[in-house]
Protein backbone atom coordinates (compact mmCIF):
# COMPACT_ATOMS: atom_id res chain seq x y z
CA UNK A 1 0.00 0.00 0.00
CA UNK A 2 1.20 3.54 -0.70
CA UNK A 3 2.44 5.51 2.31
CA UNK A 4 0.05 8.44 1.79
CA UNK A 5 -2.95 6.11 1.52
CA UNK A 6 -1.97 4.19 4.67
CA UNK A 7 -1.62 7.42 6.66
CA UNK A 8 -5.09 8.53 5.57
CA UNK A 9 -6.88 5.17 6.01
CA UNK A 10 -5.28 4.64 9.44
CA UNK A 11 -6.15 8.23 10.36
CA UNK A 12 -2.61 9.04 11.51
CA UNK A 13 -3.07 12.01 9.15
CA UNK A 14 -6.61 13.10 8.32
CA UNK A 15 -6.31 13.90 4.61
CA UNK A 16 -4.35 12.17 1.86
CA UNK A 17 -3.23 15.49 0.35
CA UNK A 18 -1.78 16.49 3.73
CA UNK A 19 -0.08 13.08 4.02
CA UNK A 20 1.49 13.62 0.60
CA UNK A 21 2.73 17.11 1.56
CA UNK A 22 4.26 15.85 4.83
CA UNK A 23 6.01 13.00 2.98
CA UNK A 24 7.29 15.31 0.24
CA UNK A 25 8.75 17.65 2.90
CA UNK A 26 10.87 14.76 4.20
CA UNK A 27 9.11 14.50 7.57
CA UNK A 28 8.40 10.74 7.38
CA UNK A 29 10.85 7.89 7.86
CA UNK A 30 10.07 4.26 6.99
CA UNK A 31 12.36 1.90 8.93
CA UNK A 32 14.84 4.77 9.28
CA UNK A 33 14.83 5.63 5.55
CA UNK A 34 13.33 8.76 3.98
CA UNK A 35 9.79 8.03 2.78
CA UNK A 36 7.92 9.48 -0.20
CA UNK A 37 4.16 9.58 -0.67
CA UNK A 38 4.48 6.80 -3.27
CA UNK A 39 6.67 4.57 -1.05
CA UNK A 40 5.23 1.12 -0.42
CA UNK A 41 4.61 0.15 3.20
CA UNK A 42 3.99 -3.34 4.55
CA UNK A 43 3.03 -4.98 7.83
CA UNK A 44 5.87 -4.72 10.34
CA UNK A 45 7.29 -1.45 8.96
CA UNK A 46 8.10 1.27 11.48
CA UNK A 47 7.02 4.82 10.61
CA UNK A 48 8.40 7.96 12.22
CA UNK A 49 6.23 10.98 11.45
CA UNK A 50 7.12 14.57 12.45
CA UNK A 51 3.93 16.63 12.84
CA UNK A 52 4.52 20.13 14.15
CA UNK A 53 6.01 19.80 17.64
CA UNK A 54 5.35 16.04 17.86
CA UNK A 55 7.29 13.04 16.63
CA UNK A 56 5.21 9.86 16.47
CA UNK A 57 6.76 6.42 15.92
CA UNK A 58 4.31 3.69 14.97
CA UNK A 59 4.50 0.08 13.81
CA UNK A 60 2.17 -1.06 11.03
CA UNK A 61 0.03 -3.97 12.28
CA UNK A 62 -2.23 -4.50 9.26
CA UNK A 63 -3.18 -3.01 5.92
CA UNK A 64 -6.68 -2.54 4.56
CA UNK A 65 -8.08 -0.44 1.75
CA UNK A 66 -10.76 1.22 3.89
CA UNK A 67 -11.55 1.38 7.58
CA UNK A 68 -14.16 2.74 9.89
CA UNK A 69 -13.11 5.11 12.65
CA UNK A 70 -13.19 2.33 15.27
CA UNK A 71 -10.99 0.04 13.14
CA UNK A 72 -8.39 2.65 12.16
CA UNK A 73 -6.45 2.54 15.44
CA UNK A 74 -6.05 -1.25 15.06
CA UNK A 75 -3.94 -0.73 11.92
CA UNK A 76 -0.92 0.50 13.90
CA UNK A 77 0.68 0.50 17.35
CA UNK A 78 2.20 3.69 18.76
CA UNK A 79 5.72 2.80 19.91
CA UNK A 80 6.82 6.26 20.99
CA UNK A 81 5.40 9.79 21.04
CA UNK A 82 7.58 12.77 21.92
CA UNK A 83 7.51 16.54 21.79
CA UNK A 84 10.28 18.64 20.24
CA UNK A 85 11.27 22.22 20.88
CA UNK A 86 11.43 24.11 24.14
CA UNK A 87 10.09 22.63 27.32
CA UNK A 88 7.83 24.84 29.42
CA UNK A 89 8.60 25.15 33.13
Coordinates of C-alpha atoms in Angstrom, one line a residue, residues 15-71:
X15 CA -6.3 13.9 4.6
X16 CA -4.4 12.2 1.9
X17 CA -3.2 15.5 0.4
X18 CA -1.8 16.5 3.7
X19 CA -0.1 13.1 4.0
X20 CA 1.5 13.6 0.6
X21 CA 2.7 17.1 1.6
X22 CA 4.3 15.9 4.8
X23 CA 6.0 13.0 3.0
X24 CA 7.3 15.3 0.2
X25 CA 8.7 17.6 2.9
X26 CA 10.9 14.8 4.2
X27 CA 9.1 14.5 7.6
X28 CA 8.4 10.7 7.4
X29 CA 10.9 7.9 7.9
X30 CA 10.1 4.3 7.0
X31 CA 12.4 1.9 8.9
X32 CA 14.8 4.8 9.3
X33 CA 14.8 5.6 5.5
X34 CA 13.3 8.8 4.0
X35 CA 9.8 8.0 2.8
X36 CA 7.9 9.5 -0.2
X37 CA 4.2 9.6 -0.7
X38 CA 4.5 6.8 -3.3
X39 CA 6.7 4.6 -1.0
X40 CA 5.2 1.1 -0.4
X41 CA 4.6 0.2 3.2
X42 CA 4.0 -3.3 4.5
X43 CA 3.0 -5.0 7.8
X44 CA 5.9 -4.7 10.3
X45 CA 7.3 -1.5 9.0
X46 CA 8.1 1.3 11.5
X47 CA 7.0 4.8 10.6
X48 CA 8.4 8.0 12.2
X49 CA 6.2 11.0 11.5
X50 CA 7.1 14.6 12.4
X51 CA 3.9 16.6 12.8
X52 CA 4.5 20.1 14.2
X53 CA 6.0 19.8 17.6
X54 CA 5.3 16.0 17.9
X55 CA 7.3 13.0 16.6
X56 CA 5.2 9.9 16.5
X57 CA 6.8 6.4 15.9
X58 CA 4.3 3.7 15.0
X59 CA 4.5 0.1 13.8
X60 CA 2.2 -1.1 11.0
X61 CA 0.0 -4.0 12.3
X62 CA -2.2 -4.5 9.3
X63 CA -3.2 -3.0 5.9
X64 CA -6.7 -2.5 4.6
X65 CA -8.1 -0.4 1.8
X66 CA -10.8 1.2 3.9
X67 CA -11.6 1.4 7.6
X68 CA -14.2 2.7 9.9
X69 CA -13.1 5.1 12.7
X70 CA -13.2 2.3 15.3
X71 CA -11.0 0.0 13.1

